[in-house]
CSV table of C-alpha atoms (C1' of nucleotides) in Angstrom, one decimal:
chain,number,residue,atom,x,y,z
A,24,MET,CA,141.1,93.5,80.9
A,25,LYS,CA,137.9,95.1,82.3
A,26,ASN,CA,136.5,94.0,85.6
A,27,LYS,CA,133.0,92.8,85.6
A,28,LYS,CA,130.9,94.7,88.1
A,29,VAL,CA,129.0,92.8,90.8
A,30,TYR,CA,125.4,93.8,91.1
A,31,LEU,CA,123.6,92.9,94.3
A,32,SER,CA,120.3,93.2,92.5
A,33,ILE,CA,121.1,90.3,90.3
A,34,PHE,CA,121.8,88.1,93.3
A,35,PHE,CA,118.5,89.4,94.7
A,36,LEU,CA,116.6,88.3,91.5
A,37,GLU,CA,118.4,84.9,91.4
A,38,LYS,CA,116.9,84.1,94.7
A,39,ILE,CA,113.4,84.3,93.2
A,40,ALA,CA,114.1,82.2,90.1
A,41,PRO,CA,117.2,81.1,88.2
A,42,LEU,CA,118.4,83.5,85.5
A,43,SER,CA,119.7,82.4,82.2
A,44,SER,CA,123.2,83.6,81.5
A,45,GLU,CA,121.8,85.7,78.7
A,46,LEU,CA,119.4,87.5,81.1
A,47,LYS,CA,122.3,88.0,83.5
A,48,GLN,CA,124.3,89.5,80.7
A,49,PHE,CA,121.4,91.7,79.9
A,50,PHE,CA,121.2,93.1,83.4
A,51,GLN,CA,125.0,93.4,83.5
A,52,SER,CA,124.7,95.8,80.6
A,53,ASN,CA,121.6,97.7,81.7
A,54,ILE,CA,121.9,98.3,85.4
A,55,THR,CA,123.0,101.7,86.5
A,56,THR,CA,124.3,102.6,89.9
A,57,HIS,CA,124.0,105.8,91.8
A,58,ILE,CA,124.5,107.2,95.3
A,59,TYR,CA,121.9,109.7,96.6
A,60,LYS,CA,122.5,112.1,99.5
A,61,LYS,CA,120.1,111.8,102.4
A,62,GLY,CA,117.0,113.8,101.8
A,63,THR,CA,117.1,113.7,98.0
A,64,VAL,CA,113.8,113.4,96.2
A,65,LEU,CA,114.1,110.6,93.6
A,66,ASN,CA,110.8,111.1,92.0
A,67,GLU,CA,108.2,113.7,92.6
A,68,SER,CA,104.4,113.0,92.6
A,69,GLY,CA,103.1,114.0,89.2
A,70,GLN,CA,106.3,113.0,87.4
A,71,LEU,CA,106.9,109.9,85.4
A,72,CYS,CA,108.8,107.4,87.4
A,73,ASP,CA,110.7,105.3,84.9
A,74,SER,CA,113.1,103.5,87.1
A,75,LEU,CA,113.0,100.5,89.3
A,76,TYR,CA,115.4,100.8,92.1
A,77,PHE,CA,117.2,98.3,94.2
A,78,ILE,CA,118.5,99.6,97.5
A,79,LYS,CA,122.1,98.4,98.0
A,80,LYS,CA,122.4,100.3,101.2
A,81,GLY,CA,120.2,103.1,102.6
A,82,MET,CA,116.6,104.0,103.2
A,83,ILE,CA,113.9,105.4,101.0
A,84,ARG,CA,110.3,106.4,101.9
A,85,GLY,CA,107.3,107.0,99.8
A,86,TYR,CA,104.7,109.6,100.7
A,87,HIS,CA,101.6,111.2,99.4
A,88,VAL,CA,100.4,114.7,100.0
A,89,ILE,CA,96.8,114.9,101.2
A,90,GLU,CA,95.1,118.0,102.6
A,91,ALA,CA,98.5,119.7,102.4
A,92,LYS,CA,100.1,117.1,104.7
A,93,GLU,CA,102.6,114.5,103.9
A,94,ILE,CA,101.5,110.9,104.5
A,95,THR,CA,104.3,108.4,104.5
A,96,THR,CA,103.0,105.1,103.2
A,97,TRP,CA,106.1,103.0,103.1
A,98,ILE,CA,109.7,102.9,104.1
A,99,SER,CA,112.3,100.5,102.5
A,100,ILE,CA,115.9,99.7,103.3
A,101,ASP,CA,118.8,97.7,102.2
A,102,ASN,CA,118.1,94.8,99.8
A,103,GLU,CA,114.7,95.9,98.8
A,104,LEU,CA,113.3,96.9,95.5
A,105,VAL,CA,111.4,100.2,95.3
A,106,THR,CA,109.6,102.3,92.8
A,107,SER,CA,106.6,104.4,92.6
A,108,ILE,CA,104.7,101.2,91.8
A,109,THR,CA,101.4,102.6,90.4
A,110,GLY,CA,103.3,105.0,88.2
A,111,PHE,CA,106.1,102.7,87.1
A,112,PHE,CA,104.2,99.6,86.2
A,113,LYS,CA,101.5,101.5,84.3
A,114,ASN,CA,104.1,103.9,82.9
A,115,GLU,CA,102.0,106.8,84.2
A,116,ASN,CA,102.8,109.8,86.4
A,117,ALA,CA,103.5,108.8,89.9
A,118,ARG,CA,101.1,109.7,92.7
A,119,GLU,CA,103.7,109.5,95.4
A,120,THR,CA,107.0,111.1,96.1
A,121,MET,CA,110.1,109.0,96.9
A,122,GLN,CA,112.8,110.5,99.1
A,123,THR,CA,116.0,109.1,100.7
A,124,LEU,CA,116.2,109.1,104.5
A,125,GLU,CA,119.8,108.1,104.5
A,126,ASP,CA,122.6,108.4,102.0
A,127,THR,CA,121.5,105.7,99.7
A,128,ALA,CA,123.3,103.5,97.2
A,129,VAL,CA,121.0,102.1,94.5
A,130,GLU,CA,121.1,100.0,91.4
A,131,TYR,CA,118.4,100.7,88.9
A,132,ILE,CA,117.0,99.7,85.6
A,133,SER,CA,114.7,101.7,83.3
A,134,TYR,CA,111.2,101.0,82.4
A,135,ASP,CA,112.1,100.4,78.7
A,136,ASN,CA,114.8,98.0,79.6
A,137,LEU,CA,112.6,96.1,81.9
A,138,GLN,CA,110.0,95.8,79.2
A,139,LYS,CA,112.8,94.5,76.9
A,140,ALA,CA,113.8,91.9,79.4
A,141,LEU,CA,110.2,90.8,79.7
A,142,ALA,CA,109.9,90.5,75.9
A,143,LEU,CA,113.3,88.7,75.4
A,144,PHE,CA,113.5,86.4,78.4
A,145,PRO,CA,110.6,84.2,79.3
A,146,GLU,CA,112.0,83.5,82.9
A,147,MET,CA,111.7,87.3,83.5
A,148,ASN,CA,107.9,87.1,83.4
A,149,GLN,CA,108.1,84.6,86.2
A,150,ILE,CA,110.2,86.8,88.3
A,151,PHE,CA,108.2,89.8,87.5
A,152,THR,CA,105.0,88.1,88.6
A,153,ALA,CA,106.6,86.8,91.8
A,154,LEU,CA,107.7,90.4,92.6
A,155,LEU,CA,104.2,91.8,92.0
A,156,ILE,CA,102.7,89.2,94.3
A,157,GLU,CA,105.3,90.0,96.9
A,158,TYR,CA,104.5,93.7,96.6
A,159,TYR,CA,100.9,93.1,96.7
A,160,ILE,CA,101.3,91.4,100.0
A,161,HIS,CA,103.2,94.3,101.4
A,162,ALA,CA,100.4,96.6,100.3
A,163,GLU,CA,97.9,94.4,101.9
A,164,ASN,CA,99.8,94.3,105.2
A,165,ARG,CA,99.9,98.1,105.2
A,166,THR,CA,96.2,98.3,104.5
A,167,LEU,CA,95.5,96.0,107.5
A,168,LEU,CA,97.9,97.8,109.8
A,169,SER,CA,96.4,101.2,109.2
A,170,ARG,CA,92.9,99.9,109.9
A,171,ILE,CA,93.7,98.9,113.4
A,172,PRO,CA,91.6,101.3,115.5
A,173,SER,CA,93.9,102.3,118.3
A,174,ALA,CA,97.3,104.0,117.9
A,175,LYS,CA,98.8,101.6,120.4
A,176,GLY,CA,97.4,98.7,118.4
A,177,ARG,CA,99.0,99.9,115.2
A,178,PHE,CA,102.3,100.5,117.0
A,179,HIS,CA,102.4,97.0,118.4
A,180,TYR,CA,101.3,95.4,115.1
A,181,PHE,CA,104.1,97.3,113.4
A,182,LEU,CA,106.7,95.9,115.8
A,183,GLU,CA,105.3,92.4,115.7
A,184,THR,CA,105.5,92.3,111.9
A,185,GLY,CA,109.2,92.5,111.8
A,186,ASN,CA,109.8,96.3,111.8
A,187,LYS,CA,111.2,96.7,115.3
A,188,PHE,CA,114.7,97.4,114.0
A,189,LEU,CA,113.3,100.5,112.2
A,190,LEU,CA,112.9,102.1,115.7
A,191,ASN,CA,116.6,102.7,115.9
A,192,ARG,CA,117.1,103.6,112.3
A,193,THR,CA,114.3,105.8,111.1
A,194,PRO,CA,113.4,109.2,112.4
A,195,HIS,CA,110.3,108.7,114.4
A,196,LYS,CA,108.3,111.3,112.7
A,197,TYR,CA,108.2,109.2,109.6
A,198,LEU,CA,107.3,106.1,111.5
A,199,ALA,CA,104.5,108.1,113.2
A,200,SER,CA,103.2,109.3,109.9
A,201,MET,CA,103.2,105.8,108.5
A,202,LEU,CA,101.2,104.6,111.5
A,203,ASN,CA,98.9,107.5,111.3
A,204,ILE,CA,99.9,108.8,114.7
A,205,ARG,CA,101.1,112.3,115.6
A,206,PRO,CA,104.7,112.5,116.6
A,207,GLU,CA,103.8,113.6,120.1
A,208,THR,CA,101.5,110.6,120.6
A,209,PHE,CA,104.1,108.3,119.1
A,210,SER,CA,106.6,109.6,121.7
A,211,ARG,CA,104.2,108.8,124.5
A,212,ILE,CA,103.4,105.4,123.2
A,213,LEU,CA,107.1,104.7,122.9
A,214,LYS,CA,107.7,105.8,126.5
A,215,ASP,CA,105.1,103.4,127.8
A,216,PHE,CA,106.5,100.6,125.6
A,217,ASN,CA,110.0,101.0,126.9
A,218,ARG,CA,108.7,101.1,130.5
A,219,GLU,CA,106.8,97.8,130.2
A,220,ASP,CA,109.5,96.0,128.4
B,5,MET,CA,72.9,70.5,69.7
B,6,LYS,CA,74.3,71.7,73.0
B,7,ASN,CA,74.2,75.5,73.7
B,8,LYS,CA,77.5,77.1,74.5
B,9,LYS,CA,77.4,78.9,77.8
B,10,VAL,CA,78.2,82.6,77.8
B,11,TYR,CA,80.7,83.5,80.5
B,12,LEU,CA,80.9,87.2,81.5
B,13,SER,CA,84.3,86.6,82.9
B,14,ILE,CA,85.6,85.8,79.4
B,15,PHE,CA,84.4,89.2,78.1
B,16,PHE,CA,86.0,90.8,81.2
B,17,LEU,CA,89.3,89.3,80.3
B,18,GLU,CA,89.1,90.1,76.6
B,19,LYS,CA,88.9,93.8,77.6
B,20,ILE,CA,92.4,93.5,79.0
B,21,ALA,CA,94.0,91.7,76.1
B,22,PRO,CA,92.8,89.6,73.2
B,23,LEU,CA,92.4,85.9,73.9
B,24,SER,CA,93.3,83.2,71.4
B,25,SER,CA,90.4,80.9,70.5
B,26,GLU,CA,92.3,78.1,72.3
B,27,LEU,CA,92.4,80.1,75.5
B,28,LYS,CA,88.7,80.9,75.2
B,29,GLN,CA,88.0,77.3,74.7
B,30,PHE,CA,90.1,76.5,77.7
B,31,PHE,CA,88.1,78.8,79.9
B,32,GLN,CA,84.9,77.5,78.3
B,33,SER,CA,85.7,74.1,79.7
B,34,ASN,CA,87.1,75.2,83.1
B,35,ILE,CA,84.9,77.8,84.4
B,36,THR,CA,82.3,76.9,87.0
B,37,THR,CA,79.3,78.9,88.0
B,38,HIS,CA,77.6,79.1,91.4
B,39,ILE,CA,75.1,81.2,93.2
B,40,TYR,CA,75.7,81.9,96.9
B,41,LYS,CA,73.1,83.1,99.3
B,42,LYS,CA,73.6,86.4,101.0
B,43,GLY,CA,75.8,86.0,104.1
B,44,THR,CA,77.6,82.9,102.9
B,45,VAL,CA,81.3,82.6,103.8
B,46,LEU,CA,83.2,81.6,100.6
B,47,ASN,CA,86.5,81.1,102.2
B,48,GLU,CA,87.5,81.3,105.8
B,49,SER,CA,90.7,82.8,107.2
B,50,GLY,CA,93.2,79.9,107.7
B,51,GLN,CA,91.8,77.8,104.8
B,52,LEU,CA,93.3,77.4,101.4
B,53,CYS,CA,91.6,79.6,98.9
B,54,ASP,CA,91.9,77.8,95.6
B,55,SER,CA,89.4,79.7,93.5
B,56,LEU,CA,89.5,83.0,91.6
B,57,TYR,CA,86.0,84.4,91.5
B,58,PHE,CA,84.4,86.7,89.0
B,59,ILE,CA,81.2,88.4,90.4
B,60,LYS,CA,78.5,88.2,87.8
B,61,LYS,CA,76.1,89.9,90.1
B,62,GLY,CA,76.2,90.5,93.8
B,63,MET,CA,78.6,91.7,96.5
B,64,ILE,CA,81.4,90.2,98.5
B,65,ARG,CA,83.5,91.6,101.3
B,66,GLY,CA,86.9,90.5,102.7
B,67,TYR,CA,87.7,90.9,106.3
B,68,HIS,CA,90.4,90.1,108.8
B,69,VAL,CA,89.9,89.5,112.5
B,70,ILE,CA,92.2,91.5,114.7
B,71,GLU,CA,91.8,91.8,118.5
B,72,ALA,CA,88.6,89.8,118.2
B,73,LYS,CA,87.1,92.3,115.9
B,74,GLU,CA,86.2,92.1,112.2
B,75,ILE,CA,88.0,94.6,110.0
B,76,THR,CA,86.6,94.8,106.5
B,77,THR,CA,89.3,95.6,104.1
B,78,TRP,CA,87.5,95.5,100.8
B,79,ILE,CA,84.1,95.2,99.2
B,80,SER,CA,83.6,94.2,95.6
B,81,ILE,CA,80.5,94.1,93.4
B,82,ASP,CA,79.3,93.1,89.9
B,83,ASN,CA,82.0,92.6,87.2
B,84,GLU,CA,84.9,92.4,89.6
B,85,LEU,CA,87.4,89.7,90.2
B,86,VAL,CA,87.9,88.6,93.8
B,87,THR,CA,89.9,86.1,95.7
B,88,SER,CA,91.9,86.0,98.9
B,89,ILE,CA,94.8,87.4,97.0
B,90,THR,CA,97.6,86.7,99.3
B,91,GLY,CA,96.4,83.1,99.8
B,92,PHE,CA,95.4,82.4,96.3
B,93,PHE,CA,98.4,83.7,94.4
B,94,LYS,CA,100.9,82.1,96.8
B,95,ASN,CA,98.7,79.0,97.1
B,96,GLU,CA,98.8,79.4,100.9
B,97,ASN,CA,96.2,79.6,103.6
B,98,ALA,CA,94.1,82.8,103.3
B,99,ARG,CA,94.5,85.4,106.0
B,100,GLU,CA,91.1,86.9,105.3
B,101,THR,CA,87.6,85.7,105.2
B,102,MET,CA,85.3,86.3,102.2
B,103,GLN,CA,81.6,86.6,102.6
B,104,THR,CA,78.7,87.6,100.3
B,105,LEU,CA,76.7,90.6,101.3
B,106,GLU,CA,74.0,89.9,98.7
B,107,ASP,CA,72.9,86.8,96.9
B,108,THR,CA,75.8,86.5,94.6
B,109,ALA,CA,76.3,84.8,91.2
B,110,VAL,CA,79.9,84.0,90.5
B,111,GLU,CA,82.0,82.3,87.8
B,112,TYR,CA,85.2,80.9,89.1
B,113,ILE,CA,88.3,79.0,88.0
B,114,SER,CA,90.6,76.9,90.2
B,115,TYR,CA,94.2,77.6,91.1
B,116,ASP,CA,95.4,74.6,89.2
B,117,ASN,CA,93.5,75.5,86.1
B,118,LEU,CA,94.8,79.0,86.2
B,119,GLN,CA,98.3,77.7,86.5
B,120,LYS,CA,97.6,75.5,83.5
B,121,ALA,CA,96.4,78.4,81.5
B,122,LEU,CA,99.5,80.4,82.4
B,123,ALA,CA,101.7,77.5,81.3
B,124,LEU,CA,99.8,76.8,78.1
B,125,PHE,CA,98.9,80.2,76.8
B,126,PRO,CA,101.5,83.0,76.6
B,127,GLU,CA,98.8,85.7,76.4
B,128,MET,CA,97.6,84.6,79.7
B,129,ASN,CA,100.7,85.9,81.4
B,130,GLN,CA,100.1,89.3,80.0
B,131,ILE,CA,96.5,89.3,81.4
B,132,PHE,CA,97.6,88.0,84.7
B,133,THR,CA,100.3,90.7,85.1
B,134,ALA,CA,97.8,93.4,84.1
B,135,LEU,CA,95.4,92.1,86.8
B,136,LEU,CA,98.1,92.0,89.4
B,137,ILE,CA,99.0,95.6,88.7
B,138,GLU,CA,95.3,96.6,88.8
B,139,TYR,CA,94.9,94.9,92.1
B,140,TYR,CA,98.0,96.4,93.5
B,141,ILE,CA,96.6,99.8,92.7
B,142,HIS,CA,93.4,99.0,94.5
B,143,ALA,CA,95.5,97.9,97.5
B,144,GLU,CA,97.5,101.1,97.4
B,145,ASN,CA,94.4,103.2,97.3
B,146,ARG,CA,93.0,101.4,100.3
B,147,THR,CA,96.3,102.0,102.1
B,148,LEU,CA,96.2,105.7,101.4
B,149,LEU,CA,92.5,106.1,102.3
B,150,SER,CA,93.0,104.5,105.7
B,151,ARG,CA,95.9,106.8,106.5
B,152,ILE,CA,93.8,110.0,106.2
B,153,PRO,CA,93.8,111.3,109.8
B,154,SER,CA,90.2,112.3,110.3
B,155,ALA,CA,87.1,110.2,109.9
B,156,LYS,CA,85.4,112.9,107.9
B,157,GLY,CA,88.4,113.0,105.6
B,158,ARG,CA,88.3,109.3,105.0
B,159,PHE,CA,84.6,109.4,104.3
B,160,HIS,CA,85.0,112.1,101.7
B,161,TYR,CA,88.0,110.5,100.0
B,162,PHE,CA,85.9,107.3,99.8
B,163,LEU,CA,83.1,109.1,98.1
B,164,GLU,CA,85.4,111.1,95.8
B,165,THR,CA,87.2,108.0,94.6
B,166,GLY,CA,84.1,106.5,92.9
B,167,ASN,CA,82.4,104.6,95.7
B,168,LYS,CA,79.4,106.9,96.3
B,169,PHE,CA,77.0,104.4,94.9
B,170,LEU,CA,77.9,101.9,97.6
B,171,LEU,CA,76.1,104.2,100.1
B,172,ASN,CA,72.8,102.9,98.8
B,173,ARG,CA,73.8,99.3,98.4
B,174,THR,CA,76.1,98.2,101.2
B,175,PRO,CA,75.0,98.0,104.9
B,176,HIS,CA,76.7,101.0,106.5
B,177,LYS,CA,78.3,99.0,109.2
B,178,TYR,CA,80.6,97.4,106.6
B,179,LEU,CA,81.5,100.7,105.0
B,180,ALA,CA,82.2,102.1,108.5
B,181,SER,CA,84.5,99.2,109.2
B,182,MET,CA,86.3,99.6,105.9
B,183,LEU,CA,86.8,103.3,106.7
B,184,ASN,CA,87.9,102.5,110.3
B,185,ILE,CA,85.0,104.4,111.8
B,186,ARG,CA,82.5,103.2,114.4
B,187,PRO,CA,78.9,102.8,113.0
B,188,GLU,CA,77.6,105.6,115.3
B,189,THR,CA,80.2,108.0,114.0
B,190,PHE,CA,79.5,107.0,110.5
B,191,SER,CA,75.9,107.7,111.0
B,192,ARG,CA,76.7,111.2,112.3
B,193,ILE,CA,79.1,112.0,109.5
B,194,LEU,CA,76.5,110.9,107.0
B,195,LYS,CA,73.9,113.1,108.6
B,196,ASP,CA,76.2,116.1,108.2
B,197,PHE,CA,77.0,115.1,104.7
B,198,ASN,CA,73.3,114.9,103.6
B,199,ARG,CA,72.6,118.2,105.3
B,200,GLU,CA,75.3,120.1,103.4
B,201,ASP,CA,74.6,118.6,100.1
C,2,DC,C1',51.8,90.0,107.1
C,3,DA,C1',53.2,89.5,111.9
C,4,DA,C1',57.0,88.6,114.5
C,5,DT,C1',61.8,88.6,115.1
C,6,DT,C1',66.1,90.0,114.3
C,7,DT,C1',69.4,93.1,112.5
C,8,DC,C1',70.7,97.7,111.5
C,9,DC,C1',70.6,102.6,112.1
C,10,DT,C1',70.1,106.8,114.8
C,11,DT,C1',70.5,109.8,118.7
C,12,DG,C1',71.9,111.4,123.2
C,13,DA,C1',75.1,111.6,127.2
C,14,DC,C1',79.4,110.7,128.5
C,15,DA,C1',84.3,108.7,128.6
C,16,DT,C1',88.5,108.2,126.4
C,17,DT,C1',91.8,108.7,123.1
C,18,DT,C1',94.3,111.4,120.3
C,19,DG,C1',95.4,115.8,118.4
C,20,DT,C1',97.1,120.7,119.1
C,21,DC,C1',100.0,124.1,120.8
C,22,DA,C1',103.9,125.7,123.3
C,23,DA,C1',108.3,125.2,125.5
C,24,DG,C1',112.4,123.1,126.6
C,25,DA,C1',115.7,119.2,125.9
C,26,DT,C1',118.4,116.3,122.7
C,27,DA,C1',120.3,115.1,118.8
C,28,DT,C1',122.0,116.0,114.2
C,29,DA,C1',123.9,118.7,110.5
C,30,DC,C1',126.8,122.2,108.8
C,31,DC,C1',130.3,125.7,108.5
D,13,DG,C1',133.9,121.9,117.6
D,14,DG,C1',130.6,125.2,118.0
D,15,DT,C1',126.4,127.0,116.2
D,16,DA,C1',122.3,126.4,113.8
D,17,DT,C1',118.6,123.4,112.7
D,18,DA,C1',115.7,119.6,113.1
D,19,DT,C1',113.8,116.2,116.0
D,20,DC,C1',112.0,114.5,120.2
D,21,DT,C1',109.7,114.9,124.8
D,22,DT,C1',106.5,116.7,128.1
D,23,DG,C1',102.6,119.3,129.9
D,24,DA,C1',98.1,121.5,129.6
D,25,DC,C1',94.2,121.7,127.1
D,26,DA,C1',90.9,121.0,123.1
D,27,DA,C1',88.6,118.4,119.8
D,28,DA,C1',87.4,114.2,117.7
D,29,DT,C1',85.9,109.9,118.1
D,30,DG,C1',84.6,105.8,120.8
D,31,DT,C1',81.3,103.6,124.2
D,32,DC,C1',77.1,102.6,126.1
D,33,DA,C1',72.2,102.6,126.2
D,34,DA,C1',67.7,103.1,124.2
D,35,DG,C1',64.4,103.7,120.7
D,36,DG,C1',63.1,103.5,115.9
D,37,DA,C1',63.5,101.8,111.2
D,38,DA,C1',64.3,98.3,108.0
D,39,DA,C1',64.9,93.7,106.6
D,40,DT,C1',64.3,88.8,107.2
D,41,DT,C1',61.8,84.8,108.4
D,42,DG,C1',58.1,81.7,109.2
DNA sequence: CAATTTCCTTGACATTTGTCAAGATATACC
DNA sequence: GGTATATCTTGACAAATGTCAAGGAAATTG
C-alpha cells in the first residue's frame, strides 16, 4: 500500500480557508517537489514563469536588472509562497529573476493546474483572492520602505517590520541591495547599530 | 419616466470581463457619485476606508507619514480605481491618507456592497481578481522605481513608464516625493532634462 | 484684480552616501 | 583540511543629494 505524501503547502492553504477533500485530493495529485542547490536560478527574467512555489525550507530572492545592475526586490524563506508574480498571474514572461540563496526544498504547482483548481473548486477562488491581497500588502510595504529617505531609516524600518532574523541568515549584500544601500554603507550602518544596541 | 444614470465605472469594469445584466443592475443601484474639492482628504490614515472609488475626472494621491514627513506613494487620475487598498480589502484601518489634488468627480461603491456583489455574481470574482493582479503590478512597478539608486535614474524611469503627462498636471512637489527626491533636486533634474531634450 | 499664499527656482554650503582599493573573514570546493 | 573564492570591513576621497535661505512665479482667495 502506497504512502500518501504530506505536503506542507496544503497545510499552509488550509490556514487561509478550509479545503474540501476533493480540492485536497487535487493538490495531492498535482503538487511536485524539488530541491534546488544554493545559487540556482529558478526562472530567468524574460522567460515564462509557470510555477507557483511553496518554500518548504530555504531561501529565494527576486531581482531585476536595471542599468546593468541587479536590484533585489524581495527575499522569501521557509513557509512562504513565491513566484514571479507579474509573470505568473498574467501568464506572461517574467520581468524578474528568481534565485535560491540556500539549498531550497520547494513544493510547486503549475499555472495550468492552478487554473484548473480555480475552475473546479469554488473555495479556491477565496484562497486565491486572500493570497493576492496578502501579496499586495507585501508589495506595498516594500514600496514604502524604499521611499524612506535615509539609508539608516530604511535599515531600521526593515528591522522593525519583522525582518531582524534575516541579518543572521542572508548574505548582507542582498539585504543591502533590497534596501537600496551599497554594501560598504550597509556594513557601516550595521556597525553603528551593534554598538548602540 | 426616470432617466437611467450612466456610470463610467461600469464601462470600466466591462472592459475587464462581460457583466451580466443583473450585475449591471446591481451596480446601477449601488453606485454613489460625489465631487470633492481639490485638497480634500477622502480617508485618513488610521480610519476605516470602506469605499472603492472610481475617478471620473480629477486626481488623487495616497501618502504615508513616516518620521513626521509625508511620503506620497501613488498618484491616480481619470478612469482609475483607487482605494486605500490594504485597508479596504482587509476591511481594516487604512495606513495611508488619500487626498484629492484637483477637484475630483468620483463614483464609488461600499465595501459591503462589493462583498455582496462578490457573493451574488460569479463573474464579479473574475473581475475582482483581475483588478487585484493589475494593482499588484502597479505596486511592483513602484517598488522597482524607488529602488533605482540615482535620483536621475528614478526620474527617467518614471517618464519612460508612461507618466510623462503628469509633469504638466501634478504639482512637482508630489512627484518629487513619490520619486524620493527633494523638490529642489527635482527642479534641478528637470532643468537638465528640458535642456537636453 | 489685488493681495496672499503656495509653489518653484537658484545659489551656497553641509551631509550623506557612493566609489575605489586593500586587507580581513568567512565560505565553498577539491 | 587546505586552497581558492566570495563576502565583509575599513579608510580616504569623490560625487550626489539634502538643507537652508531668498527671490520670483504661479495659483488661490476675497
